[in-house]
mmCIF file of C-alpha atoms in Angstrom:
data_model
loop_
_atom_site.group_PDB
_atom_site.id
_atom_site.type_symbol
_atom_site.label_atom_id
_atom_site.label_comp_id
_atom_site.label_asym_id
_atom_site.label_seq_id
_atom_site.Cartn_x
_atom_site.Cartn_y
_atom_site.Cartn_z
ATOM 1 C CA MET R 1 -19.767 8.482 -10.752
ATOM 2 C CA SER R 2 -18.109 11.229 -12.799
ATOM 3 C CA ARG R 3 -18.217 10.702 -16.570
ATOM 4 C CA SER R 4 -14.466 11.328 -16.705
ATOM 5 C CA LEU R 5 -13.757 8.218 -14.639
ATOM 6 C CA PRO R 6 -13.348 4.689 -16.019
ATOM 7 C CA THR R 7 -15.522 1.915 -14.648
ATOM 8 C CA PRO R 8 -13.168 0.087 -12.280
ATOM 9 C CA HIS R 9 -12.479 -3.621 -12.577
ATOM 10 C CA LYS R 10 -14.016 -5.749 -9.856
ATOM 11 C CA LEU R 11 -10.941 -7.276 -8.227
ATOM 12 C CA VAL R 12 -11.369 -6.606 -4.507
ATOM 13 C CA HIS R 13 -13.357 -9.138 -2.503
ATOM 14 C CA ALA R 14 -15.217 -6.485 -0.565
ATOM 15 C CA PRO R 15 -15.851 -5.593 2.098
ATOM 16 C CA THR R 16 -12.565 -6.678 3.594
ATOM 17 C CA PRO R 17 -13.007 -7.668 7.250
ATOM 18 C CA VAL R 18 -12.607 -5.396 10.229
ATOM 19 C CA ARG R 19 -11.919 -6.798 13.701
ATOM 20 C CA ARG R 20 -10.915 -5.801 17.191
ATOM 21 C CA LEU R 21 -7.426 -6.815 18.352
ATOM 22 C CA ASP R 22 -8.482 -7.727 21.881
ATOM 23 C CA ALA R 23 -4.971 -8.551 23.088
ATOM 24 C CA LEU R 24 -3.874 -4.946 22.509
ATOM 25 C CA CYS R 25 -6.907 -3.290 24.071
ATOM 26 C CA GLN R 26 -6.960 -1.880 27.573
ATOM 27 C CA ALA R 27 -8.789 0.779 29.531
ATOM 28 C CA GLY R 28 -8.476 3.946 27.482
ATOM 29 C CA VAL R 29 -7.590 2.461 24.092
ATOM 30 C CA GLU R 30 -9.081 0.082 21.507
ATOM 31 C CA ILE R 31 -7.093 -1.270 18.556
ATOM 32 C CA TRP R 32 -8.908 -2.399 15.409
ATOM 33 C CA VAL R 33 -7.680 -3.687 12.045
ATOM 34 C CA LYS R 34 -9.163 -3.337 8.566
ATOM 35 C CA ASP R 35 -7.593 -6.297 6.783
ATOM 36 C CA ASP R 36 -6.908 -5.628 3.109
ATOM 37 C CA GLY R 37 -4.517 -8.560 3.197
ATOM 38 C CA VAL R 38 -7.471 -10.669 2.081
ATOM 39 C CA SER R 39 -8.613 -8.285 -0.671
ATOM 40 C CA HIS R 40 -8.043 -11.090 -3.203
ATOM 41 C CA PRO R 41 -7.405 -14.809 -2.604
ATOM 42 C CA ASP R 42 -4.628 -15.038 -5.214
ATOM 43 C CA TYR R 43 -2.762 -11.927 -4.147
ATOM 44 C CA GLY R 44 -4.248 -9.293 -1.841
ATOM 45 C CA GLY R 45 -2.981 -6.177 -0.146
ATOM 46 C CA ASN R 46 -3.436 -2.516 -0.952
ATOM 47 C CA LYS R 47 -2.272 -2.612 -4.575
ATOM 48 C CA ILE R 48 -5.459 -4.381 -5.661
ATOM 49 C CA ARG R 49 -7.720 -1.431 -4.901
ATOM 50 C CA LYS R 50 -5.496 0.786 -7.058
ATOM 51 C CA LEU R 51 -5.288 -1.757 -9.876
ATOM 52 C CA GLU R 52 -9.085 -1.868 -10.186
ATOM 53 C CA TRP R 53 -8.862 1.647 -11.629
ATOM 54 C CA LEU R 54 -5.497 1.452 -13.350
ATOM 55 C CA LEU R 55 -6.134 -1.735 -15.323
ATOM 56 C CA SER R 56 -9.499 -0.396 -16.431
ATOM 57 C CA GLU R 57 -7.817 2.730 -17.772
ATOM 58 C CA ALA R 58 -5.102 0.686 -19.502
ATOM 59 C CA GLU R 59 -7.797 -1.331 -21.278
ATOM 60 C CA ARG R 60 -9.752 1.798 -22.186
ATOM 61 C CA ARG R 61 -6.631 3.132 -23.888
ATOM 62 C CA GLY R 62 -6.049 -0.128 -25.711
ATOM 63 C CA ALA R 63 -2.649 -0.665 -24.109
ATOM 64 C CA ARG R 64 -0.865 -3.902 -24.885
ATOM 65 C CA ARG R 65 1.810 -3.303 -22.301
ATOM 66 C CA ILE R 66 2.042 -1.594 -18.930
ATOM 67 C CA VAL R 67 5.321 0.004 -17.864
ATOM 68 C CA THR R 68 5.846 0.565 -14.160
ATOM 69 C CA SER R 69 8.636 0.633 -11.579
ATOM 70 C CA GLY R 70 9.553 -0.176 -8.015
ATOM 71 C CA ALA R 71 12.204 -1.675 -5.800
ATOM 72 C CA ALA R 72 13.491 -5.199 -6.398
ATOM 73 C CA GLY R 73 11.060 -6.672 -3.871
ATOM 74 C CA SER R 74 8.118 -4.559 -5.012
ATOM 75 C CA HIS R 75 4.628 -5.762 -4.062
ATOM 76 C CA HIS R 76 3.240 -3.385 -6.675
ATOM 77 C CA VAL R 77 5.231 -4.882 -9.553
ATOM 78 C CA LEU R 78 4.184 -8.406 -8.634
ATOM 79 C CA ALA R 79 0.509 -7.513 -8.221
ATOM 80 C CA THR R 80 0.453 -5.515 -11.446
ATOM 81 C CA THR R 81 2.000 -8.373 -13.397
ATOM 82 C CA LEU R 82 -0.383 -10.981 -11.982
ATOM 83 C CA PHE R 83 -3.574 -9.069 -12.702
ATOM 84 C CA ALA R 84 -2.487 -7.440 -15.965
ATOM 85 C CA GLU R 85 -1.641 -10.873 -17.366
ATOM 86 C CA ARG R 86 -5.244 -11.951 -16.764
ATOM 87 C CA ALA R 87 -6.380 -8.934 -18.763
ATOM 88 C CA GLY R 88 -4.060 -9.887 -21.618
ATOM 89 C CA ILE R 89 -1.636 -7.017 -20.974
ATOM 90 C CA ALA R 90 2.122 -7.533 -20.651
ATOM 91 C CA VAL R 91 4.141 -5.752 -17.960
ATOM 92 C CA ALA R 92 7.624 -4.253 -18.108
ATOM 93 C CA ALA R 93 9.078 -2.945 -14.848
ATOM 94 C CA VAL R 94 12.150 -0.874 -14.033
ATOM 95 C CA ILE R 95 13.439 -2.035 -10.661
ATOM 96 C CA CYS R 96 16.091 -0.656 -8.336
ATOM 97 C CA PRO R 97 18.053 -1.972 -5.308
ATOM 98 C CA GLN R 98 16.808 -2.432 -1.770
ATOM 99 C CA PRO R 99 18.324 -4.176 1.276
ATOM 100 C CA ARG R 100 18.336 -7.970 1.107
ATOM 101 C CA THR R 101 15.840 -9.714 3.370
ATOM 102 C CA PRO R 102 14.180 -13.120 2.980
ATOM 103 C CA HIS R 103 10.935 -11.313 2.175
ATOM 104 C CA ALA R 104 12.516 -9.184 -0.567
ATOM 105 C CA ILE R 105 14.151 -12.277 -2.093
ATOM 106 C CA SER R 106 10.806 -14.089 -2.189
ATOM 107 C CA MET R 107 9.095 -11.110 -3.819
ATOM 108 C CA LEU R 108 11.753 -10.800 -6.510
ATOM 109 C CA ARG R 109 11.689 -14.530 -7.270
ATOM 110 C CA ALA R 110 7.882 -14.545 -7.467
ATOM 111 C CA THR R 111 7.932 -11.545 -9.820
ATOM 112 C CA VAL R 112 10.448 -13.234 -12.110
ATOM 113 C CA GLY R 113 8.278 -16.346 -12.043
ATOM 114 C CA THR R 114 5.245 -14.417 -13.299
ATOM 115 C CA GLY R 115 7.081 -13.552 -16.497
ATOM 116 C CA ALA R 116 7.459 -9.830 -15.883
ATOM 117 C CA GLU R 117 9.936 -8.072 -18.189
ATOM 118 C CA LEU R 118 12.393 -6.643 -15.654
ATOM 119 C CA HIS R 119 14.942 -3.885 -16.273
ATOM 120 C CA ALA R 120 17.471 -3.262 -13.502
ATOM 121 C CA VAL R 121 18.887 0.166 -12.658
ATOM 122 C CA GLY R 122 21.551 0.953 -10.097
ATOM 123 C CA SER R 123 19.600 3.276 -7.826
ATOM 124 C CA MET R 124 16.208 4.815 -7.171
ATOM 125 C CA ALA R 125 17.486 7.975 -8.860
ATOM 126 C CA GLY R 126 17.997 5.975 -12.052
ATOM 127 C CA VAL R 127 14.359 4.891 -12.305
ATOM 128 C CA PRO R 128 13.030 7.885 -14.327
ATOM 129 C CA LEU R 129 15.696 7.600 -17.041
ATOM 130 C CA GLY R 130 15.388 3.815 -17.053
ATOM 131 C CA THR R 131 11.642 4.147 -17.540
ATOM 132 C CA LEU R 132 12.083 6.534 -20.482
ATOM 133 C CA ARG R 133 14.364 3.982 -22.135
ATOM 134 C CA VAL R 134 11.786 1.217 -21.759
ATOM 135 C CA LEU R 135 8.662 3.142 -22.840
ATOM 136 C CA ARG R 136 7.272 2.521 -26.321
ATOM 137 C CA ARG R 137 4.380 4.077 -28.189
ATOM 138 C CA GLY R 138 1.106 2.611 -26.942
ATOM 139 C CA ASP R 139 2.379 1.658 -23.475
ATOM 140 C CA TYR R 140 0.405 2.675 -20.394
ATOM 141 C CA LEU R 141 2.637 4.129 -17.681
ATOM 142 C CA ILE R 142 1.833 3.422 -14.028
ATOM 143 C CA PRO R 143 4.008 5.157 -11.400
ATOM 144 C CA PRO R 144 5.616 3.330 -8.449
ATOM 145 C CA GLY R 145 3.023 1.861 -6.114
ATOM 146 C CA GLY R 146 0.221 2.721 -8.544
ATOM 147 C CA SER R 147 0.100 6.113 -6.841
ATOM 148 C CA ASN R 148 -1.350 8.489 -9.380
ATOM 149 C CA VAL R 149 -4.748 10.189 -9.154
ATOM 150 C CA LEU R 150 -6.647 7.194 -10.522
ATOM 151 C CA GLY R 151 -4.896 4.747 -8.218
ATOM 152 C CA THR R 152 -5.594 7.020 -5.257
ATOM 153 C CA LEU R 153 -9.323 6.769 -5.983
ATOM 154 C CA GLY R 154 -9.155 3.139 -4.881
ATOM 155 C CA TYR R 155 -8.598 4.198 -1.284
ATOM 156 C CA LEU R 156 -10.857 7.222 -1.456
ATOM 157 C CA ARG R 157 -13.693 4.813 -2.252
ATOM 158 C CA ALA R 158 -12.454 2.275 0.336
ATOM 159 C CA VAL R 159 -13.388 4.690 3.116
ATOM 160 C CA ALA R 160 -17.034 4.467 2.015
ATOM 161 C CA GLU R 161 -16.720 0.703 2.500
ATOM 162 C CA LEU R 162 -15.448 1.291 6.039
ATOM 163 C CA VAL R 163 -18.309 3.709 6.738
ATOM 164 C CA GLY R 164 -20.755 0.967 5.761
ATOM 165 C CA GLN R 165 -19.145 -1.325 8.327
ATOM 166 C CA ILE R 166 -19.312 1.399 10.979
ATOM 167 C CA ARG R 167 -23.014 1.938 10.292
ATOM 168 C CA SER R 168 -23.709 -1.787 10.474
ATOM 169 C CA GLY R 169 -22.061 -1.969 13.909
ATOM 170 C CA GLU R 170 -19.039 -4.040 12.847
ATOM 171 C CA ALA R 171 -16.629 -1.387 14.109
ATOM 172 C CA PRO R 172 -16.709 2.003 15.822
ATOM 173 C CA GLU R 173 -15.752 5.212 14.076
ATOM 174 C CA PRO R 174 -11.970 5.556 14.565
ATOM 175 C CA ASP R 175 -10.206 8.509 16.134
ATOM 176 C CA VAL R 176 -6.928 7.565 14.447
ATOM 177 C CA LEU R 177 -6.433 5.690 11.181
ATOM 178 C CA VAL R 178 -2.894 4.326 10.628
ATOM 179 C CA ALA R 179 -1.410 3.117 7.317
ATOM 180 C CA PRO R 180 2.027 2.832 5.655
ATOM 181 C CA LEU R 181 3.261 5.808 3.644
ATOM 182 C CA GLY R 182 5.450 4.754 0.737
ATOM 183 C CA SER R 183 4.511 6.007 -2.726
ATOM 184 C CA GLY R 184 1.656 7.954 -1.155
ATOM 185 C CA GLY R 185 -1.503 6.751 -2.892
ATOM 186 C CA THR R 186 -2.916 4.668 -0.058
ATOM 187 C CA VAL R 187 -2.631 7.363 2.615
ATOM 188 C CA ALA R 188 -3.726 10.086 0.167
ATOM 189 C CA GLY R 189 -6.819 8.119 -0.740
ATOM 190 C CA LEU R 190 -7.659 7.425 2.893
ATOM 191 C CA LEU R 191 -7.261 11.108 3.741
ATOM 192 C CA ALA R 192 -9.477 12.136 0.828
ATOM 193 C CA GLY R 193 -12.044 9.510 1.755
ATOM 194 C CA VAL R 194 -12.122 10.541 5.408
ATOM 195 C CA LEU R 195 -12.918 14.115 4.403
ATOM 196 C CA ARG R 196 -15.388 13.030 1.718
ATOM 197 C CA GLU R 197 -17.290 10.832 4.183
ATOM 198 C CA GLY R 198 -17.200 13.359 7.030
ATOM 199 C CA LEU R 199 -15.177 11.232 9.462
ATOM 200 C CA ARG R 200 -13.264 12.947 12.254
ATOM 201 C CA ALA R 201 -10.310 10.549 12.213
ATOM 202 C CA ARG R 202 -6.722 11.764 12.091
ATOM 203 C CA VAL R 203 -4.952 9.895 9.294
ATOM 204 C CA VAL R 204 -1.430 8.840 10.290
ATOM 205 C CA GLY R 205 0.943 7.871 7.497
ATOM 206 C CA VAL R 206 3.959 6.000 8.842
ATOM 207 C CA GLU R 207 6.838 6.896 6.554
ATOM 208 C CA VAL R 208 8.622 3.871 5.086
ATOM 209 C CA ALA R 209 10.388 5.353 2.073
ATOM 210 C CA THR R 210 11.432 8.994 2.261
ATOM 211 C CA LEU R 211 11.600 12.159 4.367
ATOM 212 C CA PRO R 212 8.407 13.129 6.233
ATOM 213 C CA ALA R 213 8.224 16.592 4.615
ATOM 214 C CA LEU R 214 8.359 15.099 1.128
ATOM 215 C CA GLY R 215 5.856 12.383 2.034
ATOM 216 C CA SER R 216 3.446 14.943 3.472
ATOM 217 C CA ALA R 217 3.590 17.161 0.363
ATOM 218 C CA MET R 218 3.047 14.130 -1.882
ATOM 219 C CA VAL R 219 0.025 12.958 0.117
ATOM 220 C CA LEU R 220 -1.606 16.384 0.216
ATOM 221 C CA ALA R 221 -1.211 16.922 -3.532
ATOM 222 C CA LEU R 222 -2.544 13.469 -4.429
ATOM 223 C CA SER R 223 -5.400 13.715 -1.960
ATOM 224 C CA ALA R 224 -6.587 17.083 -3.261
ATOM 225 C CA ALA R 225 -6.325 15.908 -6.874
ATOM 226 C CA ALA R 226 -8.252 12.696 -6.169
ATOM 227 C CA LEU R 227 -11.041 14.629 -4.473
ATOM 228 C CA ARG R 228 -11.330 16.911 -7.498
ATOM 229 C CA ARG R 229 -11.348 13.946 -9.890
ATOM 230 C CA ASP R 230 -14.115 12.365 -7.851
ATOM 231 C CA GLY R 231 -16.228 15.502 -8.014
ATOM 232 C CA GLY R 232 -15.428 16.893 -4.563
ATOM 233 C CA SER R 233 -12.971 19.397 -3.170
ATOM 234 C CA ALA R 234 -11.072 20.337 -0.033
ATOM 235 C CA GLY R 235 -8.506 23.021 0.674
ATOM 236 C CA LEU R 236 -4.962 22.026 1.550
ATOM 237 C CA GLY R 237 -5.398 23.530 5.017
ATOM 238 C CA ARG R 238 -8.320 21.246 5.775
ATOM 239 C CA LEU R 239 -6.469 18.215 4.446
ATOM 240 C CA ARG R 240 -3.354 19.117 6.429
ATOM 241 C CA ARG R 241 -5.278 19.360 9.689
ATOM 242 C CA GLN R 242 -6.340 15.702 9.479
ATOM 243 C CA LEU R 243 -2.979 14.347 8.298
ATOM 244 C CA GLU R 244 0.005 13.325 10.382
ATOM 245 C CA VAL R 245 3.177 11.938 8.817
ATOM 246 C CA ASP R 246 5.413 10.036 11.237
ATOM 247 C CA GLY R 247 8.998 9.444 10.125
ATOM 248 C CA ARG R 248 10.316 8.034 13.402
ATOM 249 C CA PHE R 249 10.047 4.386 12.347
ATOM 250 C CA LEU R 250 11.865 4.604 8.995
ATOM 251 C CA GLY R 251 15.238 3.519 10.379
ATOM 252 C CA ARG R 252 18.110 3.480 7.869
ATOM 253 C CA GLY R 253 15.730 3.833 4.951
ATOM 254 C CA TYR R 254 13.427 1.984 2.597
ATOM 255 C CA GLY R 255 13.498 -1.771 3.066
ATOM 256 C CA ALA R 256 15.962 -1.677 5.968
ATOM 257 C CA PRO R 257 14.645 -3.681 8.961
ATOM 258 C CA THR R 258 14.372 -1.985 12.347
ATOM 259 C CA SER R 259 14.287 -3.316 15.896
ATOM 260 C CA ALA R 260 10.848 -1.749 16.448
ATOM 261 C CA GLY R 261 9.634 -3.439 13.273
ATOM 262 C CA GLU R 262 11.019 -6.816 14.363
ATOM 263 C CA LYS R 263 9.162 -6.500 17.661
ATOM 264 C CA ALA R 264 5.995 -5.564 15.777
ATOM 265 C CA MET R 265 6.359 -8.634 13.554
ATOM 266 C CA GLU R 266 6.554 -10.874 16.607
ATOM 267 C CA VAL R 267 3.449 -9.278 18.124
ATOM 268 C CA GLY R 268 1.661 -9.517 14.805
ATOM 269 C CA ARG R 269 2.389 -13.242 14.517
ATOM 270 C CA ASN R 270 0.761 -13.792 17.901
ATOM 271 C CA LEU R 271 -2.292 -11.899 16.652
ATOM 272 C CA GLY R 272 -2.510 -13.848 13.390
ATOM 273 C CA LEU R 273 -1.332 -10.823 11.443
ATOM 274 C CA GLY R 274 1.550 -11.346 9.014
ATOM 275 C CA LEU R 275 3.815 -8.294 8.674
ATOM 276 C CA ASP R 276 6.759 -7.509 6.392
ATOM 277 C CA PRO R 277 9.882 -5.537 7.369
ATOM 278 C CA THR R 278 9.548 -2.971 4.565
ATOM 279 C CA TYR R 279 6.057 -1.539 5.099
ATOM 280 C CA THR R 280 3.701 -3.064 7.605
ATOM 281 C CA ALA R 281 6.053 -3.869 10.498
ATOM 282 C CA LYS R 282 7.190 -0.250 10.744
ATOM 283 C CA THR R 283 3.583 0.890 10.558
ATOM 284 C CA PHE R 284 2.397 -1.549 13.196
ATOM 285 C CA ALA R 285 5.184 -0.336 15.476
ATOM 286 C CA ARG R 286 3.337 2.998 15.576
ATOM 287 C CA VAL R 287 0.103 1.142 16.362
ATOM 288 C CA LEU R 288 1.808 -0.580 19.310
ATOM 289 C CA GLU R 289 2.986 2.804 20.551
ATOM 290 C CA LEU R 290 -0.603 4.080 20.437
ATOM 291 C CA ALA R 291 -1.748 0.949 22.280
ATOM 292 C CA ASP R 292 0.652 1.861 25.108
ATOM 293 C CA THR R 293 -0.616 5.458 25.393
ATOM 294 C CA PRO R 294 -4.275 5.136 26.365
ATOM 295 C CA ARG R 295 -6.606 8.102 26.688
ATOM 296 C CA LEU R 296 -7.174 9.124 30.300
ATOM 297 C CA GLY R 297 -10.824 9.698 31.166
ATOM 298 C CA GLY R 298 -13.808 9.567 28.854
ATOM 299 C CA ARG R 299 -14.255 6.977 26.134
ATOM 300 C CA PRO R 300 -11.284 4.985 24.835
ATOM 301 C CA LEU R 301 -9.068 6.176 21.999
ATOM 302 C CA ARG R 302 -10.091 4.139 18.957
ATOM 303 C CA VAL R 303 -7.245 3.270 16.609
ATOM 304 C CA LEU R 304 -7.792 1.573 13.240
ATOM 305 C CA TYR R 305 -4.774 -0.018 11.563
ATOM 306 C CA TRP R 306 -5.343 -0.486 7.822
ATOM 307 C CA HIS R 307 -3.419 -3.642 6.965
ATOM 308 C CA THR R 308 -1.937 -3.568 3.448
ATOM 309 C CA LEU R 309 0.162 -6.756 3.074
ATOM 310 C CA SER R 310 -1.203 -9.647 1.035
ATOM 311 C CA SER R 311 -2.152 -12.674 3.137
ATOM 312 C CA ALA R 312 -2.027 -15.035 0.156
ATOM 313 C CA SER R 313 0.773 -17.573 0.297
ATOM 314 C CA LEU R 314 3.599 -17.103 -2.184
ATOM 315 C CA ALA R 315 4.511 -20.792 -1.931
ATOM 316 C CA PRO R 316 2.828 -21.894 -5.202
ATOM 317 C CA ARG R 317 4.528 -19.075 -7.112
ATOM 318 C CA LEU R 318 7.904 -19.692 -5.509
ATOM 319 C CA ALA R 319 7.690 -23.402 -6.318
ATOM 320 C CA ALA R 320 7.595 -22.476 -9.997
ATOM 321 C CA ALA R 321 10.132 -19.637 -9.736
ATOM 322 C CA PRO R 322 13.921 -19.861 -10.137
ATOM 323 C CA ALA R 323 16.086 -19.971 -7.032
ATOM 324 C CA PHE R 324 17.692 -16.664 -6.104
ATOM 325 C CA GLU R 325 21.126 -18.047 -7.050
ATOM 326 C CA ALA R 326 19.780 -18.898 -10.509
ATOM 327 C CA LEU R 327 18.612 -15.365 -11.261
ATOM 328 C CA PRO R 328 20.695 -13.228 -13.639
ATOM 329 C CA ALA R 329 23.563 -11.502 -11.839
ATOM 330 C CA GLY R 330 22.057 -8.084 -12.576
ATOM 331 C CA LEU R 331 18.942 -8.994 -10.618
ATOM 332 C CA GLN R 332 20.818 -10.584 -7.717
ATOM 333 C CA GLU R 333 22.848 -7.382 -7.347
ATOM 334 C CA LEU R 334 19.628 -5.456 -6.681
ATOM 335 C CA LEU R 335 19.459 -7.182 -3.290
ATOM 336 C CA PRO R 336 22.953 -6.657 -1.852
ATOM 337 C CA ALA R 337 23.892 -8.866 1.093
ATOM 338 C CA PRO R 338 24.190 -7.070 4.452
ATOM 339 C CA ARG R 339 27.703 -6.067 5.409
ATOM 340 C CA SER R 340 29.171 -8.182 8.184
#
């Protein structure tokens, strides 16, 4: 490990399981899942791999408070608050609106219940200025989704974990690796890891937050920087050749449910795979499309879906959290009701 890197916290219960989704397989295509939903029994998902590095760096700097940001129903803000609290570090978060769904309401209530210091702004564009207003000397700043170079290392190293499972015969080497593309760190880390480990897989980031061109540029920059920080390197051309950014499933924008996502959620339930309308349902919709387009002739197309939604129940946290109607008006307004 490079001397410039902190020693990451041990949060992830690794390796997370990989399994074949038999119901989606047919002649010409195999669908597999790498389930990071169970990365931690208290709260799993993809944020935990990033927080292993980010919390370690916050402690190394002697930070007493972390400042971060996200949408009102942010998984990142909740996960950061839960695990930072255990390290004795407070969390302040600048949060912005997103469409109201039952899932987003639950996430916001759970975050309030953890004791996070929340600061509402009126739009995503207001997050940078809102963050500057909240920052104090000695704070450690984590960007949305934990997607800086250190956070990206979490998924660069996760690919080595997958390679170990491939070598042990738990799963085949994938041809396509599919994951949600929001703040960029997860897909960037997977892309960097695929190149670092010499896998042939095409990494598909399903856009859930912004325009594909912007998402692609963000992923490529983060991926190249993470490789350098980890002691490796790859040109942008090589990275670009193994990356695909798919914006067809975004719908009306971040957090807005789609019909394809709703169908994916129903299929996921039947497979024992919980999906959310913001990230994973849109991503799994692309997986279902791949399942319906098998390879003709030769060996099957092998698709690996990297599942990023926590499988841990929010029920204990919601039982201790205020009802949505009891939240301050400024927080309720971050989840506007759908227009009739």
